[in-house]
XYZ file of C-alpha atoms in Angstrom:
710
model
C -9.862 84.996 147.963
C -10.344 81.929 149.662
C -8.745 78.977 148.884
C -10.750 75.428 148.185
C -9.829 72.110 150.260
C -10.152 69.447 146.689
C -11.476 66.333 148.124
C -9.731 62.871 148.054
C -9.812 60.679 145.729
C -7.859 57.911 146.123
C -10.340 56.067 146.132
C -9.054 53.492 148.958
C -9.336 49.295 148.434
C -13.081 48.592 150.823
C -13.403 46.383 154.026
C -14.266 42.894 152.105
C -15.841 41.246 155.315
C -19.303 44.135 154.037
C -20.783 41.230 151.222
C -21.901 44.045 149.622
C -19.162 45.886 148.273
C -16.667 44.641 146.098
C -12.574 45.305 145.771
C -11.566 48.670 145.205
C -7.988 48.304 143.951
C -8.805 46.702 140.069
C -11.218 49.501 138.663
C -14.266 47.830 137.578
C -15.075 49.839 134.536
C -16.681 48.935 131.605
C -14.578 51.356 129.305
C -11.472 51.343 127.459
C -9.297 54.120 128.238
C -10.312 56.088 124.988
C -13.332 55.889 125.700
C -13.318 56.842 129.500
C -11.157 59.859 128.277
C -13.771 61.422 125.465
C -16.335 60.880 127.763
C -14.418 62.660 130.404
C -12.856 65.562 128.280
C -17.602 66.473 128.122
C -17.679 65.304 123.759
C -20.345 63.164 125.035
C -22.588 61.482 127.642
C -21.630 57.889 129.082
C -25.084 56.936 127.141
C -24.810 58.332 124.140
C -21.192 56.359 123.342
C -22.840 53.763 124.770
C -25.876 53.686 121.628
C -22.091 54.811 119.314
C -20.307 51.501 119.547
C -23.498 49.901 119.747
C -23.419 51.152 116.295
C -20.130 50.646 115.692
C -19.985 47.289 116.093
C -23.419 46.670 114.018
C -22.607 48.720 111.120
C -18.898 47.644 111.145
C -17.594 50.804 111.319
C -15.040 52.472 113.051
C -15.859 54.400 116.457
C -14.831 57.803 115.508
C -16.443 58.077 112.111
C -19.432 56.960 113.989
C -19.630 59.863 116.809
C -18.466 61.978 113.944
C -21.888 61.339 112.688
C -23.929 61.287 116.001
C -22.640 65.076 117.486
C -21.707 66.572 114.094
C -18.548 67.036 115.429
C -14.834 66.407 114.809
C -12.651 64.661 117.099
C -9.193 66.608 117.018
C -6.196 65.093 115.125
C -4.765 64.331 119.079
C -7.912 62.066 120.197
C -7.580 60.156 116.437
C -4.070 58.902 117.809
C -4.830 58.119 120.599
C -7.354 56.147 119.340
C -5.426 54.148 116.849
C -2.553 53.637 119.455
C -5.254 51.338 121.898
C -6.231 49.626 118.935
C -2.547 48.777 118.306
C -2.500 47.880 121.662
C -5.296 44.900 121.129
C -3.527 43.715 117.990
C -0.702 43.284 120.531
C -2.856 41.452 122.964
C -4.693 39.702 120.389
C -1.868 38.209 118.968
C 0.710 38.296 120.832
C 3.102 39.706 118.499
C 4.593 43.617 118.836
C 2.241 45.934 117.081
C 4.105 49.160 114.516
C 2.952 52.569 113.825
C 3.794 52.867 110.480
C 2.059 56.155 110.897
C 5.168 57.238 113.542
C 7.557 54.775 112.028
C 9.431 56.701 109.128
C 9.306 54.505 107.404
C 9.870 55.697 103.883
C 8.080 54.242 100.891
C 9.965 53.780 98.637
C 11.874 51.354 100.437
C 8.459 48.965 100.562
C 8.284 49.711 97.012
C 11.637 48.527 96.684
C 11.369 45.563 98.669
C 7.975 44.880 97.228
C 10.337 44.668 93.562
C 12.742 41.757 94.694
C 10.679 40.099 97.740
C 7.388 39.620 98.003
C 5.255 39.804 94.999
C 2.392 42.753 95.069
C 0.491 39.325 94.442
C 1.243 38.177 97.429
C 1.173 41.479 100.083
C -2.610 42.133 99.082
C -3.360 38.388 99.222
C -2.177 37.264 102.763
C -2.521 41.477 103.688
C 0.687 42.320 104.122
C 4.610 44.972 103.906
C 7.658 44.051 104.114
C 9.056 47.212 106.071
C 12.581 46.944 106.329
C 15.833 44.646 106.772
C 17.284 43.984 109.958
C 21.329 44.541 110.531
C 21.402 41.722 112.594
C 23.712 38.779 112.170
C 21.808 36.763 110.097
C 19.108 39.378 108.738
C 15.637 39.075 108.246
C 13.002 41.061 106.981
C 10.643 42.575 109.415
C 6.835 42.289 107.711
C 3.804 44.026 108.906
C 0.873 42.000 108.985
C -2.752 42.057 109.609
C -3.142 39.406 110.235
C -0.125 38.074 111.490
C -1.577 33.692 112.974
C -2.461 33.246 108.550
C -0.777 29.802 108.507
C -1.172 30.242 104.514
C 0.805 34.070 105.050
C 3.429 32.891 106.945
C 4.735 29.321 104.154
C 4.556 31.892 101.380
C 6.862 34.052 103.459
C 8.890 31.646 104.540
C 9.344 29.498 100.737
C 9.659 33.498 99.040
C 12.399 34.620 101.560
C 14.159 31.602 101.975
C 16.077 31.774 98.715
C 17.763 35.395 99.743
C 19.050 33.672 102.739
C 16.550 35.734 105.249
C 14.234 34.865 107.784
C 11.084 37.675 108.732
C 9.674 39.123 112.037
C 5.768 40.352 112.336
C 4.665 43.390 113.419
C 0.787 43.938 114.203
C 0.010 46.962 112.348
C -3.198 48.617 111.008
C -5.228 48.024 108.192
C -5.733 51.229 107.987
C -1.350 51.413 107.885
C -1.289 48.717 104.955
C -4.165 50.621 102.803
C -2.475 53.113 101.987
C 1.229 52.345 101.707
C -0.258 49.270 99.451
C -2.017 52.334 98.088
C 1.225 54.424 97.628
C 2.270 51.458 95.241
C -0.484 51.151 93.358
C -0.157 54.644 92.502
C 3.398 55.024 92.108
C 2.824 50.889 89.552
C -0.260 52.924 87.956
C 1.723 55.711 87.186
C 4.716 53.537 85.486
C 2.871 52.049 83.272
C 0.821 55.100 81.878
C 3.646 56.124 81.191
C 5.000 53.100 79.014
C 1.470 53.107 77.754
C 1.797 56.108 76.804
C 5.067 55.480 75.013
C 3.673 52.491 73.073
C 0.674 54.350 71.592
C 2.407 57.536 70.184
C 5.352 54.769 68.595
C 2.636 52.444 67.302
C 0.092 54.992 66.339
C -2.557 53.753 67.442
C -6.422 55.132 68.220
C -7.434 53.315 71.754
C -11.262 53.238 70.958
C -11.982 54.590 75.104
C -14.445 56.829 74.174
C -13.458 58.128 77.722
C -9.723 57.632 78.626
C -9.697 59.993 81.359
C -12.345 58.417 83.291
C -10.474 54.975 83.087
C -7.538 56.797 83.842
C -9.374 58.198 87.866
C -10.450 54.939 88.484
C -6.564 52.235 88.158
C -8.644 50.748 84.921
C -6.469 50.370 82.292
C -7.852 51.291 79.102
C -8.358 48.120 76.516
C -7.058 48.977 72.688
C -8.526 47.426 69.954
C -8.129 43.708 69.850
C -9.200 42.078 65.854
C -9.089 38.320 66.978
C -11.637 36.608 68.361
C -10.524 33.112 69.817
C -10.711 34.236 73.723
C -7.673 32.360 74.370
C -6.027 35.067 72.704
C -7.677 37.900 73.948
C -4.036 40.821 75.144
C -5.868 39.929 78.722
C -3.164 42.161 80.361
C -4.634 45.428 78.262
C -7.552 44.002 80.203
C -6.571 44.020 83.625
C -5.904 40.755 84.214
C -2.544 39.268 84.372
C -1.640 35.843 81.734
C -0.761 33.311 84.084
C -1.587 29.893 84.639
C -1.843 29.759 88.508
C -5.163 30.764 89.286
C -3.314 31.809 92.776
C -1.533 34.524 91.095
C -4.150 35.629 89.724
C -5.050 39.752 90.326
C -7.947 42.600 88.983
C -5.303 45.109 88.346
C -5.664 47.968 91.431
C -9.822 48.952 90.190
C -9.979 51.470 93.631
C -6.923 54.346 93.969
C -9.641 57.244 93.791
C -12.370 56.168 95.397
C -13.773 59.452 94.897
C -13.995 58.942 91.312
C -16.478 56.825 91.187
C -19.161 59.342 90.978
C -18.638 60.078 87.871
C -17.273 57.263 86.142
C -21.087 55.738 86.283
C -21.611 53.505 89.711
C -25.097 53.846 89.912
C -25.839 50.450 87.179
C -29.413 51.778 86.998
C -28.991 53.227 83.360
C -26.730 51.223 81.841
C -28.538 48.499 78.873
C -28.316 44.571 80.003
C -29.350 42.392 77.234
C -28.691 38.529 77.570
C -27.876 37.902 74.001
C -24.674 39.990 75.412
C -21.616 39.045 74.013
C -18.161 39.116 76.644
C -15.893 39.422 74.128
C -17.543 42.295 72.416
C -18.458 43.766 75.511
C -14.299 43.681 76.822
C -13.531 45.034 73.421
C -16.156 47.376 72.321
C -16.126 51.352 73.871
C -16.260 52.455 77.479
C -18.310 50.707 79.894
C -19.240 51.986 83.654
C -16.430 49.871 85.909
C -18.215 47.817 87.779
C -19.840 46.255 84.339
C -16.411 45.676 83.086
C -15.423 43.779 86.150
C -18.716 42.106 85.852
C -17.765 40.894 82.008
C -14.164 40.196 82.685
C -15.525 37.269 86.014
C -17.741 36.407 83.918
C -15.054 35.981 80.495
C -12.716 34.678 82.576
C -14.852 31.588 84.265
C -16.225 30.565 80.755
C -12.632 30.703 79.344
C -11.172 28.731 82.553
C -14.208 25.640 82.515
C -14.798 26.812 86.006
C -17.996 24.768 86.827
C -19.220 27.679 89.528
C -18.520 31.971 91.180
C -17.862 33.245 94.430
C -18.725 36.830 95.045
C -18.086 37.238 98.848
C -18.363 40.463 100.702
C -15.689 41.192 102.755
C -14.244 44.346 105.604
C -12.232 45.400 102.928
C -13.136 44.080 100.304
C -15.115 41.157 97.230
C -13.305 38.879 96.803
C -14.110 37.034 93.938
C -13.504 32.830 94.119
C -13.764 30.337 91.505
C -13.852 26.307 91.905
C -12.527 24.129 89.541
C -12.498 20.744 89.155
C -14.069 20.677 92.676
C -10.863 23.503 94.333
C -12.136 26.696 94.702
C -9.844 28.995 95.080
C -9.753 32.856 95.018
C -8.784 35.039 91.905
C -10.258 38.806 92.582
C -9.237 41.105 95.345
C -11.586 43.885 94.598
C -11.760 47.048 96.738
C -14.256 48.047 99.524
C -16.236 50.193 97.190
C -17.483 47.837 93.967
C -18.811 45.776 97.228
C -22.158 46.878 96.753
C -23.000 48.717 93.242
C -20.777 45.230 92.197
C -24.173 43.294 94.069
C -25.939 45.701 92.470
C -25.108 44.987 89.128
C -25.862 40.560 89.028
C -29.237 41.770 90.904
C -29.548 43.727 87.792
C -28.688 41.098 85.728
C -30.579 38.261 87.072
C -33.855 41.522 87.351
C -33.931 40.560 91.273
C -35.214 42.569 93.237
C -32.228 45.495 94.088
C -33.844 46.943 97.456
C -34.221 43.344 99.573
C -31.324 42.638 101.554
C -32.517 40.847 104.091
C -33.698 37.540 102.607
C -31.944 35.434 99.836
C -33.037 35.561 96.093
C -32.903 33.791 92.496
C -32.582 34.501 89.495
C -30.572 33.190 85.692
C -29.344 35.322 83.137
C -27.707 34.117 79.902
C -24.466 35.642 77.804
C -22.536 34.449 74.636
C -19.268 33.948 74.622
C -17.194 32.385 71.318
C -20.700 31.850 69.576
C -21.817 29.899 72.572
C -25.523 30.641 74.581
C -24.220 30.712 77.631
C -25.984 29.465 81.111
C -25.951 31.343 84.676
C -28.043 31.082 87.452
C -27.215 32.964 90.953
C -27.830 32.635 93.626
C -27.756 35.895 96.610
C -27.687 35.700 99.419
C -27.405 38.080 102.893
C -23.891 37.729 105.228
C -22.175 39.893 107.764
C -20.785 42.120 105.277
C -23.764 42.259 103.253
C -24.941 40.259 100.213
C -22.828 37.291 98.344
C -23.717 35.661 94.287
C -23.363 32.596 94.709
C -23.490 31.526 90.469
C -23.364 28.857 88.518
C -22.687 28.585 85.097
C -24.770 25.398 82.412
C -25.578 25.141 79.210
C -29.116 24.991 79.220
C -31.222 26.712 81.927
C -32.090 22.875 82.041
C -29.279 21.623 84.018
C -30.122 24.114 86.693
C -31.077 24.018 90.271
C -32.167 25.987 92.825
C -29.222 26.894 94.619
C -31.569 27.616 98.105
C -33.546 23.956 97.781
C -30.890 21.113 99.975
C -33.113 21.523 103.021
C -32.545 25.686 103.144
C -29.472 24.699 104.109
C -27.157 26.651 101.136
C -23.967 25.812 103.436
C -24.608 21.835 101.764
C -24.202 23.023 98.411
C -20.009 23.051 99.559
C -20.210 19.842 101.581
C -18.862 17.568 99.623
C -18.177 15.323 102.877
C -21.661 15.012 102.907
C -22.690 13.545 99.406
C -23.098 10.057 97.791
C -22.464 8.831 94.314
C -26.334 7.052 93.174
C -26.054 2.980 93.401
C -26.196 1.098 89.834
C -29.996 0.100 90.326
C -31.130 3.898 90.832
C -30.958 4.401 86.543
C -31.987 8.533 88.247
C -29.498 9.514 90.595
C -27.227 6.787 88.703
C -23.221 8.324 88.532
C -24.401 11.801 90.513
C -23.591 12.339 93.613
C -26.189 13.856 95.817
C -26.372 15.516 99.186
C -27.306 12.499 101.990
C -30.824 13.559 103.870
C -29.333 15.021 107.463
C -31.248 12.431 109.642
C -28.965 9.818 107.559
C -26.253 11.751 108.155
C -26.240 11.468 111.500
C -27.175 8.263 111.630
C -24.058 7.191 109.946
C -21.823 9.829 112.061
C -22.509 8.114 115.089
C -22.718 4.721 113.449
C -18.897 4.914 112.905
C -18.168 6.096 116.807
C -20.155 3.854 117.225
C -23.351 5.334 119.225
C -26.606 3.415 118.705
C -29.073 5.634 118.704
C -33.273 4.219 118.723
C -34.341 8.161 118.894
C -35.300 11.175 116.344
C -32.136 12.211 115.720
C -33.733 15.164 113.449
C -36.069 16.205 116.499
C -33.132 16.444 119.124
C -31.148 18.966 117.466
C -34.375 20.802 116.194
C -35.526 20.807 120.547
C -31.769 21.609 120.956
C -31.643 24.679 118.228
C -34.065 25.609 120.176
C -33.180 25.661 123.402
C -30.114 27.696 122.004
C -31.657 30.028 120.709
C -33.540 30.220 124.245
C -30.292 30.784 125.821
C -29.274 33.511 124.338
C -31.224 35.815 125.866
C -30.774 34.213 129.593
C -29.346 37.768 131.644
C -25.397 36.965 132.085
C -24.381 35.277 135.563
C -23.048 37.801 139.132
C -20.015 39.046 137.349
C -20.277 38.167 134.495
C -19.528 40.209 131.708
C -20.485 40.008 127.559
C -16.870 40.991 125.839
C -19.421 42.468 123.196
C -20.336 45.201 125.168
C -17.035 46.594 125.976
C -15.960 49.152 124.190
C -12.524 48.136 122.970
C -11.632 45.061 124.124
C -12.628 41.971 122.335
C -13.318 38.274 121.904
C -10.514 35.596 122.230
C -10.704 31.659 121.417
C -9.434 29.160 124.271
C -8.369 25.864 123.741
C -9.509 23.129 126.561
C -6.862 20.718 127.976
C -9.618 18.034 127.527
C -13.195 17.109 126.982
C -15.595 19.299 128.928
C -19.952 17.680 130.384
C -22.051 20.694 130.159
C -24.822 19.561 131.436
C -27.820 21.453 128.864
C -30.335 23.274 131.474
C -29.986 26.834 130.178
C -27.769 27.775 132.754
C -24.757 28.750 133.191
C -21.954 27.160 133.976
C -18.389 27.099 135.178
C -15.867 24.473 133.567
C -12.051 24.174 133.905
C -10.154 24.048 130.407
C -6.982 25.010 131.880
C -4.654 25.419 134.843
C -1.094 27.330 134.698
C 1.959 27.816 137.226
C 3.106 31.490 137.342
C 5.076 33.735 139.155
C 4.185 35.880 141.854
C 5.051 38.130 144.609
C 2.852 40.228 147.666
C 3.040 43.692 148.689
C 1.207 45.641 150.922
C -0.753 48.893 149.939
C -1.929 51.414 152.711
C -4.240 54.657 152.602
C -3.672 55.979 155.826
C -5.696 59.075 155.671
C -8.966 57.137 154.678
C -9.222 54.488 157.384
C -6.213 51.946 159.455
C -6.623 48.959 156.884
C -3.439 47.740 155.175
C -4.912 45.554 152.079
C -2.711 42.155 150.764
C -1.927 42.516 147.052
C -0.830 39.714 145.076
C 1.556 40.707 141.077
C 1.017 37.941 139.051
C 2.596 37.639 135.852
C 0.513 36.479 132.975
C 1.289 32.215 132.292
C -0.141 31.908 128.369
C 0.815 33.099 125.648
C -2.900 34.424 124.977
C -4.740 37.618 127.057
C -6.790 37.385 130.571
C -10.539 38.616 129.428
C -12.412 41.692 131.055
C -14.457 39.941 133.261
C -14.835 38.858 137.499
C -12.038 36.599 138.998
C -12.748 34.236 142.209
C -9.571 33.754 144.627
C -9.054 31.298 147.190
C -6.209 30.397 149.280
C -4.942 27.637 150.730
C -7.739 26.046 149.516
C -10.082 28.345 150.421
C -12.334 30.478 149.411
C -11.395 34.592 149.412
C -12.806 36.700 147.570
C -14.186 36.979 144.236
C -13.226 40.290 142.197
C -13.242 41.853 138.677
C -10.264 42.784 136.494
C -9.648 44.990 133.146
C -7.885 42.719 130.457
C -4.043 41.382 130.566
C -2.574 41.162 127.715
C -0.025 37.338 126.780
C 2.597 37.950 129.684
C 1.318 40.632 131.231
C 1.751 41.729 134.528
C -1.673 41.644 137.110
C -2.026 42.919 140.556
C -4.890 41.007 142.342
C -6.420 42.761 146.019
C -6.994 39.656 148.404
C -8.419 41.303 151.166
C -7.326 42.615 154.578
C -3.527 42.190 156.117
C -4.676 41.900 159.782
C -0.503 41.238 161.411
C 0.575 44.930 159.437
C -0.546 48.345 160.978
C -0.821 51.231 160.216
C -2.014 54.197 162.645
C -1.770 57.834 161.849
C -1.308 61.114 163.464
C -1.335 65.051 163.449
C -0.634 67.878 164.608
C -1.261 72.138 163.660
C -0.436 74.516 164.896
C -0.987 78.277 164.285
C 1.737 80.853 163.361
C 1.688 84.802 162.086
C 4.803 86.262 160.248
C 5.118 90.208 160.080
C 6.727 92.475 156.993
C 6.545 96.017 156.073
C 3.538 96.217 154.230
C 1.561 92.286 154.507
C 1.538 90.409 156.842
C 0.720 86.335 155.826
C -0.935 83.267 158.855
C 0.976 80.539 158.869
C -1.364 77.044 159.319
C 2.094 74.247 160.244
C 0.614 71.077 159.879
C 2.836 67.804 160.684
C 1.999 64.017 159.220
C 3.175 60.854 161.857
C 2.730 57.451 160.294
C 3.411 54.156 162.307
C 3.783 51.169 160.714
C 4.405 48.139 163.309
C 4.675 45.087 160.520
C 4.172 41.369 163.091
C 4.047 39.031 160.371
C 6.669 35.998 159.808
C 8.350 36.989 157.047
C 9.032 40.368 155.371
C 6.566 43.149 153.422
C 7.332 45.539 150.863
C 5.063 47.947 150.933
C 3.606 50.830 149.559
C 1.945 54.303 151.391
C -0.087 56.922 149.298
C -0.838 60.096 150.936
C -2.151 63.064 149.876
C -1.186 67.298 151.130
C -3.761 70.720 149.440
C -3.178 71.579 146.289
C -4.487 75.546 146.389
C -7.454 76.813 144.020
C -7.139 78.167 140.405
C -5.654 81.793 140.853
C -5.948 81.766 145.295
C -3.570 84.090 146.570
C -1.981 81.145 148.851
C 1.033 79.449 149.526
C 1.637 75.522 150.119
C 5.477 75.131 151.106
C 6.578 71.144 151.767
C 8.758 71.610 154.637
C 9.846 68.267 155.659
C 9.420 64.596 154.502
C 11.085 61.451 156.424
C 12.134 58.963 154.553
C 11.725 60.821 150.954
C 9.112 60.411 149.062
C 7.995 59.751 145.451
C 4.601 61.639 143.780
C 2.213 59.854 142.855
C -0.700 60.607 140.540
C -2.607 57.932 140.128
C -3.171 57.584 136.104
C -2.430 53.345 136.448
C -6.287 53.755 137.143
C -7.133 55.917 134.752
C -7.885 58.867 137.347
C -5.492 60.970 137.800
C -5.573 63.254 140.773
C -2.947 66.328 141.869
C -1.298 66.549 145.713
C -0.780 62.748 146.234
C 2.121 60.796 146.972
C 3.876 57.894 147.803
C 6.407 56.210 150.363
C 7.581 52.450 149.436
C 8.684 50.481 153.027
C 10.142 48.023 153.344
C 9.831 45.897 156.704
C 11.529 43.301 158.004
C 9.844 40.986 160.419
C 8.433 42.861 164.033
C 9.904 46.022 162.534
C 8.310 49.582 163.049
C 8.960 52.741 161.538
C 7.668 56.782 161.099
C 7.272 58.344 159.060
C 5.971 61.394 158.625
C 5.395 64.723 157.047
C 5.039 68.876 157.226
C 4.111 72.014 155.081
C 3.023 75.360 155.291
C 0.176 76.801 153.955
C 0.131 80.800 153.814
C -2.869 83.072 153.434
C -2.835 87.347 154.363
C -4.273 87.807 157.689
C -7.554 89.134 155.679
C -8.011 85.600 153.959
C -9.341 82.542 155.516
C -9.593 78.443 154.621
C -13.604 77.683 153.553
C -13.812 74.575 155.396
C -11.057 75.695 158.389
C -8.279 76.622 158.528
C -7.133 72.980 159.748
C -6.498 70.576 156.295
C -5.752 67.731 158.639
C -7.710 65.677 160.986
């Protein structure tokens, strides 16, 4: 069979003298390696991939899940593994902390459970999303801690406080949210099994009958059944049995795990439409009664806890990984419970039903009211539901009568002012209506007071100016990006990062994009040169830089100046903190390269088979006319036979020795690639050579001609 010669694919840099061309050593690829490889495999085309990326961002779902739903094809474990490795690389770049793949680290789950029992309690692990992994054998020893957010200051302070009595330091490792949840669930499952065994033993001993009609349903979702309670005083309620710790410190309050098996929810009635709801419901009796769906029981526990602790308001906040329940007491808002992700939508739906709100409306703010009986006293609740990034947030104000309930959204249509205690003032003594009461300052007055403290005189309508600025800001959102600009939200696998400027900057308010200087850093730089003689006689300057920042350099356009003069602009890929970056600086005219080839044909005869031998020789001459040494990479390629072709290619001689080059650093792998690394002194010349032979049967010919080199 005839052999096909593959086209050369090194894509060398182009001549920067052409204004319409860009420097080509660094790729201008807007996709991550995972996405590039997935598109190249034929799993999905680039247009549908762009659509999948947008859906992933809008729905807050992992990209593999969106791809599988879109294509109705499962991704192989290999692709899922590649996605996870890419995510770990991104986390490492974001936080400048070593990442750890718990899937391959082979850390025994029993070891993590033991550390959580003896060093870092489960409440702290869930509050800060951390896992104690193992102790190092160094002197002094330290504890390696996996953290979803290794920059969380509260978590770092708590770790120092807890480990100091044990004479332990700690080392941070960033882990994925999925790994954290997996190991946390393993711990909770073990504790649930222990608790179930202990409870069974206790019940057998006391020979008591639980009031729960279906205890198996509760066990399937991790709720501990409520036992028989005869004391009407809620303060004496067996909180531990209800799934709430009795610790007075709100920071340590934790609801017993509410979801170890998400699939079990369908069996315990998360569809709340059939649950009877009455305004005269007694919270004590509801907690002591028989079977209730998990969401109903959870809401009753939250309300009972809030009323018992005399808090002023409750906040149920949806998060990406679950639901936070916060309560405000004496003006301080603290987190009380962390609920699993499966409670996010059912919890909001149940609250809407209680407050008689539109359960199908998710885009508008809604207000409602309801009441409950607690210790014989009727308590009134004003509820506000508003949309947020990860779902709908619930705010509940607790009052003793509806007359004292005020609208939660009628503060200049700005709900955030509810929490703006620093923007409130107490009523004057001569103001009978407002005397002794806190009220929100009018926005106009607030702005004027701030400006007055900064010694700024104002003689114009502040609110009109602010509104005008908001309108202009919204118009800027639709402005096209400047030449070379990159919207990182459109780049799969990349991320935003906050850079703090070292000084003040002024940006003209003209609706146009402006470049501002945030910082200036010096860094180490090494220079080398790259040439691909097969494609041209240009030698390109490459500067290898060390990122001097403790933060990543994001994908985008870079302007290069040499000796204070503009040289060129180029696109760079994301560089991690302290990582290396290769930056092209154009053509170096003082290094010359020439490539010459020779060709001859031979025939070798055997008794049965005759062979054609096509001898090719390549000589590359280099000359360094610089006044300093030059390190040069010379890239070359030889033909490769087509699959199943009866063609042999033999490398006869190479001087000096070379190494294989596969171009994987550009995510464009090739076969048949080689390169030399040559060091030339000032004024030195050197010749590189390679000879190879193509052998075919005498009755065959090569497509495109027998001569491979021109």
